[in-house]
PDB file of C-alpha atoms in Angstrom:
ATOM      1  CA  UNK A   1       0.000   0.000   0.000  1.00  0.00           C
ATOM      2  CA  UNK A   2       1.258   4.019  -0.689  1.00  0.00           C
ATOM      3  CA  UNK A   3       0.506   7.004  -0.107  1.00  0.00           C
ATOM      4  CA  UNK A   4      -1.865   8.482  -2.544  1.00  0.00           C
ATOM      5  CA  UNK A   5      -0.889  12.222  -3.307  1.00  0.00           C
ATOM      6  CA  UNK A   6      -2.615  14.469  -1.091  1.00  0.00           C
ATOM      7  CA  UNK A   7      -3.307  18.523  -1.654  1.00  0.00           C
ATOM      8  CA  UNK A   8      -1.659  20.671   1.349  1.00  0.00           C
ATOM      9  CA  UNK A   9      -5.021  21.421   2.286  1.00  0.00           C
ATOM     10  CA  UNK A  10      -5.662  17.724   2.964  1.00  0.00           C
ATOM     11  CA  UNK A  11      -2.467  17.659   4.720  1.00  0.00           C
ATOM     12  CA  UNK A  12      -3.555  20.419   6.590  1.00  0.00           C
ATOM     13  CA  UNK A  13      -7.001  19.002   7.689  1.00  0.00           C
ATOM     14  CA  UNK A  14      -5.062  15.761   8.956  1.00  0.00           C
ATOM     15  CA  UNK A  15      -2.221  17.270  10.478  1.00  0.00           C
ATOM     16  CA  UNK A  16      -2.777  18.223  14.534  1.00  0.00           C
ATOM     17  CA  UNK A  17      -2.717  21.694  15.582  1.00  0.00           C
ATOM     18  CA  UNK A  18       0.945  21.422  16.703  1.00  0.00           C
ATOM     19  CA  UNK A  19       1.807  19.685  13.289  1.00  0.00           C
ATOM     20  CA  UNK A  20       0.583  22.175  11.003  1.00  0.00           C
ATOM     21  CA  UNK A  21       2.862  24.908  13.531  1.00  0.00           C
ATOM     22  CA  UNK A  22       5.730  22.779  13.464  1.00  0.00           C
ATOM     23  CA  UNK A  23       5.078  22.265   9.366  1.00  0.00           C
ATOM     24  CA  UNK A  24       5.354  25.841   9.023  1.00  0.00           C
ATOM     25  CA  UNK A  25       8.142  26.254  11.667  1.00  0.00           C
ATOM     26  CA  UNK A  26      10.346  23.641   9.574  1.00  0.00           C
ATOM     27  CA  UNK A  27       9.255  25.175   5.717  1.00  0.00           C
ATOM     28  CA  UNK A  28      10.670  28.651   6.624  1.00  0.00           C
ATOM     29  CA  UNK A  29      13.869  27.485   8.392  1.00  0.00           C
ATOM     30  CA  UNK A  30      14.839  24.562   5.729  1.00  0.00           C
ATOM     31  CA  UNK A  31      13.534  26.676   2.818  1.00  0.00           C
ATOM     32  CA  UNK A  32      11.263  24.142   1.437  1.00  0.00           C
ATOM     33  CA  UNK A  33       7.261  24.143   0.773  1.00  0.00           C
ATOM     34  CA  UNK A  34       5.116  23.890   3.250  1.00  0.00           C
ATOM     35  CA  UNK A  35       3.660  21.116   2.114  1.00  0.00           C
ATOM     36  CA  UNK A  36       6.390  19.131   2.158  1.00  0.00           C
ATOM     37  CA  UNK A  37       7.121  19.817   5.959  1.00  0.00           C
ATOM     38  CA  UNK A  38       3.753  18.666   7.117  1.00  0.00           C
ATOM     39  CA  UNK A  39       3.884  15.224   4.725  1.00  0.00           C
ATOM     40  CA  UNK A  40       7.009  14.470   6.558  1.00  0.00           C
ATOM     41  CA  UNK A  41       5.786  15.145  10.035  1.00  0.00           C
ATOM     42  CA  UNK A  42       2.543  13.506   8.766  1.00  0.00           C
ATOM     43  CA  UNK A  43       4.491  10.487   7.689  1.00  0.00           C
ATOM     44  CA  UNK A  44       6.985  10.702  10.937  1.00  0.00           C
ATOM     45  CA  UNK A  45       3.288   9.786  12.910  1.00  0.00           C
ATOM     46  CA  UNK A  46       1.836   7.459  10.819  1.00  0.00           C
ATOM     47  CA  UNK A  47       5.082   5.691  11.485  1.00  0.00           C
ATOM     48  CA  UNK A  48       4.772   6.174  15.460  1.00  0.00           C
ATOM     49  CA  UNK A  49       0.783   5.542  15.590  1.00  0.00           C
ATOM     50  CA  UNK A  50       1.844   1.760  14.001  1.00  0.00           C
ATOM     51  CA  UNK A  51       0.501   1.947  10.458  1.00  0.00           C
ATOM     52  CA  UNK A  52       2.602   3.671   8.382  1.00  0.00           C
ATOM     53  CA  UNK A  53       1.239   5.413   5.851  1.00  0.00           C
ATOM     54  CA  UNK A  54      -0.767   8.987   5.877  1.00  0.00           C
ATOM     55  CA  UNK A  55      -4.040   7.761   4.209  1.00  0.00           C
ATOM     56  CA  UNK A  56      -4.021   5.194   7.258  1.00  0.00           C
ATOM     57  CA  UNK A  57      -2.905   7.906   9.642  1.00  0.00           C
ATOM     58  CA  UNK A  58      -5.759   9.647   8.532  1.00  0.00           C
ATOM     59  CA  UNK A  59      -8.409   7.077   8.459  1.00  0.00           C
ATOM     60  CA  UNK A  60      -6.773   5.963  12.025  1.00  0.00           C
ATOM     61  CA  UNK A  61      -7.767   9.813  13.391  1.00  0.00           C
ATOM     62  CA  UNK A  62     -10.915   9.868  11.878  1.00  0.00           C
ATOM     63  CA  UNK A  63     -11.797   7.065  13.521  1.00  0.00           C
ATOM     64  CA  UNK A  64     -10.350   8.653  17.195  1.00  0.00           C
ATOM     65  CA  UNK A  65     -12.793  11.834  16.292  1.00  0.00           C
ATOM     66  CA  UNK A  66     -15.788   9.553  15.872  1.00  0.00           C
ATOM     67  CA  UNK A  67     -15.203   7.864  18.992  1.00  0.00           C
ATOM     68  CA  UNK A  68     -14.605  10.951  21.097  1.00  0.00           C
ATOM     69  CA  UNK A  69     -17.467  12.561  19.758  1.00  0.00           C
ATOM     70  CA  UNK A  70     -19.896   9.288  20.430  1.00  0.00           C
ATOM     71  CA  UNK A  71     -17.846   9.945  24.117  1.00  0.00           C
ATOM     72  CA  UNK A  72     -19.330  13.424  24.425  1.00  0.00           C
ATOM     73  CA  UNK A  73     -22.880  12.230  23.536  1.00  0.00           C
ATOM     74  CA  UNK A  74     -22.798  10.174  26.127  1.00  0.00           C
ATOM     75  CA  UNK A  75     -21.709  12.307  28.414  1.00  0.00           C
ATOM     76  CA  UNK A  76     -24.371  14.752  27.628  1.00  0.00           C
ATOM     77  CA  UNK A  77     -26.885  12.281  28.006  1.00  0.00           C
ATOM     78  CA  UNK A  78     -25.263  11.086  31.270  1.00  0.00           C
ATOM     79  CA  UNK A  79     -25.440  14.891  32.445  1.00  0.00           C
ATOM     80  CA  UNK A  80     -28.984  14.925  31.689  1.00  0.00           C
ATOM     81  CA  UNK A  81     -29.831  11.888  33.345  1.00  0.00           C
ATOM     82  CA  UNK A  82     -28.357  12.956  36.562  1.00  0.00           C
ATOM     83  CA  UNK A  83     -30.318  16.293  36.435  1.00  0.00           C
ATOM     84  CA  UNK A  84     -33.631  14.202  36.070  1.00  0.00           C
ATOM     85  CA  UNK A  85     -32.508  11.868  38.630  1.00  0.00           C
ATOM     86  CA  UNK A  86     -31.145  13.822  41.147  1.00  0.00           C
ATOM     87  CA  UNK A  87     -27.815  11.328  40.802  1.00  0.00           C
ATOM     88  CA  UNK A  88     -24.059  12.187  41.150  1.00  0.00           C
ATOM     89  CA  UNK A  89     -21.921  11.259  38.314  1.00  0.00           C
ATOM     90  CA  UNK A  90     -18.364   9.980  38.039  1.00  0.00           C
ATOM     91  CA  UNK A  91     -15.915  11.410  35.401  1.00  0.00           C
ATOM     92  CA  UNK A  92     -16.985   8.560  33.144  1.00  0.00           C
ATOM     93  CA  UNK A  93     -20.637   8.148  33.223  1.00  0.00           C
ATOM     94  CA  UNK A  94     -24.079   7.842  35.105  1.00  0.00           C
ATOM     95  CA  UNK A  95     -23.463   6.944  38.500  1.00  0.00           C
ATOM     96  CA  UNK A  96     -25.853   4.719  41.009  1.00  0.00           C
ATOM     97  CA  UNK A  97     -28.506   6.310  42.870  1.00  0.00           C
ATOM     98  CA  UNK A  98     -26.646   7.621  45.775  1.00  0.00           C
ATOM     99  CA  UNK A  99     -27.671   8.068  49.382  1.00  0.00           C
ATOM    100  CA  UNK A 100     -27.472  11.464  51.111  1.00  0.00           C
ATOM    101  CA  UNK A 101     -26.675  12.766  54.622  1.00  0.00           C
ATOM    102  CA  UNK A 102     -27.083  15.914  56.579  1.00  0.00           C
ATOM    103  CA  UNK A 103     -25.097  16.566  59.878  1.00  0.00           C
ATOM    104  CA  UNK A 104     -25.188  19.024  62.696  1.00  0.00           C
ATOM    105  CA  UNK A 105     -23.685  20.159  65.925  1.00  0.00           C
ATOM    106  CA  UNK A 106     -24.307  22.128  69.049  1.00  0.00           C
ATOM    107  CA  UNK A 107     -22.494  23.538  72.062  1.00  0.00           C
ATOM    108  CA  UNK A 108     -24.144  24.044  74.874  1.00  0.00           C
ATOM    109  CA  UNK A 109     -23.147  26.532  77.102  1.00  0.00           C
ATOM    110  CA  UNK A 110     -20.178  27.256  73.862  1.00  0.00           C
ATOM    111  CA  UNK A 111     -17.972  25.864  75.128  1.00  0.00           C
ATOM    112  CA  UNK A 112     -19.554  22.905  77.018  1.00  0.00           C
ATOM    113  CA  UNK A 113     -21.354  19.960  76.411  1.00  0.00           C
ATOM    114  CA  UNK A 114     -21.255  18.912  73.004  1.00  0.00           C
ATOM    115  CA  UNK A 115     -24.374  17.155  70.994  1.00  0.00           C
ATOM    116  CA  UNK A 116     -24.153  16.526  67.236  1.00  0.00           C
ATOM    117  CA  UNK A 117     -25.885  14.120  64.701  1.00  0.00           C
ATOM    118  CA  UNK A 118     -26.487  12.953  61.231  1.00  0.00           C
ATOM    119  CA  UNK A 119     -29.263  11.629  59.321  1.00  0.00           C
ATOM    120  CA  UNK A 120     -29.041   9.126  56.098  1.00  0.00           C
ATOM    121  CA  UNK A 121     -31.214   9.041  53.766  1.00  0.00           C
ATOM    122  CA  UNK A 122     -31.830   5.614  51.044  1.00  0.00           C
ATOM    123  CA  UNK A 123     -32.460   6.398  47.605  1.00  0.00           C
ATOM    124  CA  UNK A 124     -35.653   4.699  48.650  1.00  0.00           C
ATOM    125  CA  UNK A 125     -36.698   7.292  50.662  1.00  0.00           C
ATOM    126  CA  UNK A 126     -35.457   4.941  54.091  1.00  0.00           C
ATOM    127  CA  UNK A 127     -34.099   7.338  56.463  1.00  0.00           C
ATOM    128  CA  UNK A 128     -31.822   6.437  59.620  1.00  0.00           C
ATOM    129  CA  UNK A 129     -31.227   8.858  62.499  1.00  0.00           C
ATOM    130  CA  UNK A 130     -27.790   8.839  64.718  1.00  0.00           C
ATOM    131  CA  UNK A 131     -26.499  11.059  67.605  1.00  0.00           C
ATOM    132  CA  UNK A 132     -23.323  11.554  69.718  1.00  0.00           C
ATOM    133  CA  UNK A 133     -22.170  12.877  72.577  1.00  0.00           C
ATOM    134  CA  UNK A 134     -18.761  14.740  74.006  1.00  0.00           C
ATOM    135  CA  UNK A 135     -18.416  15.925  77.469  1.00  0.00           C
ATOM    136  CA  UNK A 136     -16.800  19.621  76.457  1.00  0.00           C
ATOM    137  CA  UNK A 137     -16.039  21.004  73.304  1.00  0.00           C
ATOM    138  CA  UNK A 138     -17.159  24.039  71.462  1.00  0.00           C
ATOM    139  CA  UNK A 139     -19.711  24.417  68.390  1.00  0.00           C
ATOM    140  CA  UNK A 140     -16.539  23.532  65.780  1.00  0.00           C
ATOM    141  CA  UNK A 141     -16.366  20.085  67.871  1.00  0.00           C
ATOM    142  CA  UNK A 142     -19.572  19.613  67.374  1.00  0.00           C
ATOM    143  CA  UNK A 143     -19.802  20.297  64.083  1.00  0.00           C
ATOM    144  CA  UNK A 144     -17.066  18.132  62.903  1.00  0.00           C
ATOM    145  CA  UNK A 145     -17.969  15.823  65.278  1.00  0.00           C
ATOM    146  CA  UNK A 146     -21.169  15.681  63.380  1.00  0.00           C
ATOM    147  CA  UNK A 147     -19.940  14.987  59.973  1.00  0.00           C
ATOM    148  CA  UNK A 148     -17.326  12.288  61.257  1.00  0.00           C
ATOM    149  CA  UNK A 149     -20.296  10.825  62.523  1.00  0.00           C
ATOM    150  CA  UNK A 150     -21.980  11.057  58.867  1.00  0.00           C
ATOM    151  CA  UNK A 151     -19.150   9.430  57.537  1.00  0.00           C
ATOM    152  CA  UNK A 152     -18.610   6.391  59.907  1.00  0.00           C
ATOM    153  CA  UNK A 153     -22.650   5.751  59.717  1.00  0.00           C
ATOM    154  CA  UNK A 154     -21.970   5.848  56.215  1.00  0.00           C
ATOM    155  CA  UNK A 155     -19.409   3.810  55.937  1.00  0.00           C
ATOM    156  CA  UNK A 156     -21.477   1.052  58.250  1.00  0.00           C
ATOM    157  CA  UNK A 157     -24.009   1.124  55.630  1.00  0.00           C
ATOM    158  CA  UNK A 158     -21.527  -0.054  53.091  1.00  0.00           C
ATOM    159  CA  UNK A 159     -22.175   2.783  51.289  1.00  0.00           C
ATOM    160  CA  UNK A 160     -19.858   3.731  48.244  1.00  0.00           C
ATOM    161  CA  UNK A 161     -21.694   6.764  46.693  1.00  0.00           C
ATOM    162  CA  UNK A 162     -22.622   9.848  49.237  1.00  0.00           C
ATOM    163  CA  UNK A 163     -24.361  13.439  48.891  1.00  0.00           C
ATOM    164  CA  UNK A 164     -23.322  15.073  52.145  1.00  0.00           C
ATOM    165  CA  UNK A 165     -25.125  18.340  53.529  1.00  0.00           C
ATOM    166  CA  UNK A 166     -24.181  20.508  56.326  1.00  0.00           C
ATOM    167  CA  UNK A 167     -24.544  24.331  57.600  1.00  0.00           C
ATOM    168  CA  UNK A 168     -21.113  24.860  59.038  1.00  0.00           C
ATOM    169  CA  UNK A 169     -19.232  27.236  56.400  1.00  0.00           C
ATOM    170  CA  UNK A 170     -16.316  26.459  58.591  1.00  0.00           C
ATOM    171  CA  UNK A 171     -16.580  23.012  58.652  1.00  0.00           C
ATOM    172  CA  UNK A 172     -17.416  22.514  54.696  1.00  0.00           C
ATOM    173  CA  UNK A 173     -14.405  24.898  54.001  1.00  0.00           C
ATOM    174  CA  UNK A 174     -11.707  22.852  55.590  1.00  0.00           C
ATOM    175  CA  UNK A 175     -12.890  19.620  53.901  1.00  0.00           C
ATOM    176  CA  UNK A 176     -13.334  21.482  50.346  1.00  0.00           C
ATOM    177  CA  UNK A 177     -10.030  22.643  51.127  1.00  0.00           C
ATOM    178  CA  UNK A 178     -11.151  26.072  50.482  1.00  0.00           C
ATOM    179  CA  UNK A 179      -9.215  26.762  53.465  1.00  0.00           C
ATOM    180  CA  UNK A 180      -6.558  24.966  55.809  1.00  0.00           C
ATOM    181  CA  UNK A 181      -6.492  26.101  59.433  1.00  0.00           C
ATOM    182  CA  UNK A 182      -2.899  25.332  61.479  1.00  0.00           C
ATOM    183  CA  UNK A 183      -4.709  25.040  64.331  1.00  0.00           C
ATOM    184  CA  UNK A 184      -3.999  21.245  65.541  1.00  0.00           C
ATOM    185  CA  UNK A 185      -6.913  20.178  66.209  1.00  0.00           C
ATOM    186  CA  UNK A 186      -8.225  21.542  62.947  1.00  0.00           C
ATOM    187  CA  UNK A 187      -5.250  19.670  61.165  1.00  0.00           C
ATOM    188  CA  UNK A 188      -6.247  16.125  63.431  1.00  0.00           C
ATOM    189  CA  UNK A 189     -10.011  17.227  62.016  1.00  0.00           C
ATOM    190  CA  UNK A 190      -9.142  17.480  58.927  1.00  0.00           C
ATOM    191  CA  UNK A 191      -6.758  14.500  58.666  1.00  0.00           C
ATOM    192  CA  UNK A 192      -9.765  12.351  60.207  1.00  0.00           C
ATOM    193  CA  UNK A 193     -12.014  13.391  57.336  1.00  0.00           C
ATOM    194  CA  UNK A 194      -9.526  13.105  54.729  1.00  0.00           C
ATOM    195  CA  UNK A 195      -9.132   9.234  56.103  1.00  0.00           C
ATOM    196  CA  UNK A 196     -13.136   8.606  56.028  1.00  0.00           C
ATOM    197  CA  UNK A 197     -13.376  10.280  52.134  1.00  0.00           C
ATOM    198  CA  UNK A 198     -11.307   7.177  51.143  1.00  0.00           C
ATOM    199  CA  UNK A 199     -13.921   4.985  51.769  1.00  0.00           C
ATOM    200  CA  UNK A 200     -16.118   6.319  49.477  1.00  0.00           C
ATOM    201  CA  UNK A 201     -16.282   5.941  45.701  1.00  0.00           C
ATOM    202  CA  UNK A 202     -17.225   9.177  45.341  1.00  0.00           C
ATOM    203  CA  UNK A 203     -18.671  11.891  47.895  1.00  0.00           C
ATOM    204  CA  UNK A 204     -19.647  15.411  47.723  1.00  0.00           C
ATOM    205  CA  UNK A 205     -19.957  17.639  51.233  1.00  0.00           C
ATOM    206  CA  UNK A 206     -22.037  20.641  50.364  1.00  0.00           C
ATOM    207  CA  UNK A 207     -22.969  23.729  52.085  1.00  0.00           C
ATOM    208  CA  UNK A 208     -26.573  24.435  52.691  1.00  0.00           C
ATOM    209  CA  UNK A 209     -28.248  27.335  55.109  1.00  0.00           C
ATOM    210  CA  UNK A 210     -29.526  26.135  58.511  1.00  0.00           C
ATOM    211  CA  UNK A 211     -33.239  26.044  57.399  1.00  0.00           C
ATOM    212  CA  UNK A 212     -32.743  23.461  55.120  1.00  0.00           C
ATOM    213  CA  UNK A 213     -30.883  21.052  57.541  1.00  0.00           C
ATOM    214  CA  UNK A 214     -34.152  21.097  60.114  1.00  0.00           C
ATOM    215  CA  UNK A 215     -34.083  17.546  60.737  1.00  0.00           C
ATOM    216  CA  UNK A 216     -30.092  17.243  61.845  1.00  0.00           C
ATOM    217  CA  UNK A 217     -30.389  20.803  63.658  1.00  0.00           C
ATOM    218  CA  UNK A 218     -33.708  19.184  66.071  1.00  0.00           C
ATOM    219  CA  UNK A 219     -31.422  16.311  66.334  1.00  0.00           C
ATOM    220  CA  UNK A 220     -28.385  18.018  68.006  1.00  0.00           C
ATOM    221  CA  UNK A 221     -30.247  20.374  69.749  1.00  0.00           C
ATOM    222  CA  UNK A 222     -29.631  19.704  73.515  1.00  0.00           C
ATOM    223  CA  UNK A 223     -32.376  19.011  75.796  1.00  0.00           C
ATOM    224  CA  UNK A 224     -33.903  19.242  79.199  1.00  0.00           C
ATOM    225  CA  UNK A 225     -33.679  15.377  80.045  1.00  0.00           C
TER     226      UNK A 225
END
């Protein structure tokens, strides 16, 4: 098989961005056409890629396109799919149906007595209720306190997929990494958390405002008994 004579503006519609560059890069300093740069660097690929020969090279890209296009269909679609279906997706596709959590702490007097909690919810609409305890602390214990909880329930669960909620900026920060106290026992926090994320597949801690986590804020709330 050869190469059947191509027109530079085939070469140029085959040829990768940084080819066609280099192509005219290599025509001005060797004095030649540049048409005859880019077959060379064409040819220099097709040799690389395995096959040789620039109408091969060219059916072999074509064929790359076509797949990376049918890769960003599906994508799409995945995208839209997840919108419907309220679902978190990995880098690749749709994912499962994934659980979600909310967590919450309290202080009380701050500092004092800590109380803090978590609820899980099943993509069934199943939803499981836990609380902890620590003897003094103040509401950034709790907080954290709260979402290690989230995580360890989680974990229990055998969860792999998890939609976390919370209404501590500070607390959603440090995990995001949006910022990174030197405090110690933010660092121990934060190393903690980091430890429980690698459990998961894939989990998302998000910020929401206090009226929307009700259920976790009753749940930490300290009371009379």
């Amino acid at each position: 098989m050869t190469d059947t004579a191509f027109t530079y503006a085939q070469l140029v519609a085959i040829a990768t961005r940084a080819e066609r560059k280099l192509g005219l890069q290599q025509a001005r300093q060797q004095d030649i056409p540049a048409s005859q740069a880019l077959e060379g660097l064409l040819l220099l690929a097709a040799t690389k890629a395995g096959v040789g020969y620039i109408v091969q090279l060219a059916e072999l890209r074509l064929q790359q396109q076509a797949n990376q296009q049918t890769l960003q269909v599906a994508r799409r679609m995945a995208k839209a799919i997840d919108r419907k279906n309220g679902r978190i997706k990995t880098g690749t596709g749709v994912s499962e149906q994934v659980w979600q959590a909310w967590f919450d702490g309290s202080a009380v007097p701050n500092p004092g007595k800590c109380r803090f909690a978590c609820v899980l919810q099943a993509p069934d609409g199943q939803v499981f209720e836990y609380v902890g305890h620590l003897e003094y602390g103040d509401s950034c214990d709790a907080e954290f306190s709260g979402l290690i909880l989230t995580l360890k329930q989680a974990h229990k669960h055998g969860l792999s997929q998890l939609l976390v909620h919370g209404d501590s900026q500070v607390v959603i920060d440090e995990i995001n990494q949006r910022t990174k106290s030197s405090l110690p026992r933010m660092i121990e926090y934060r190393r903690q958390l980091e430890a429980l994320c690698q459990l998961f597949e894939i989990i998302q801690i998000k910020w929401i405002p206090r009226h929307k986590n009700s259920r976790a804020d009753a749940l930490a709330q300290h009371t009379t008994n």
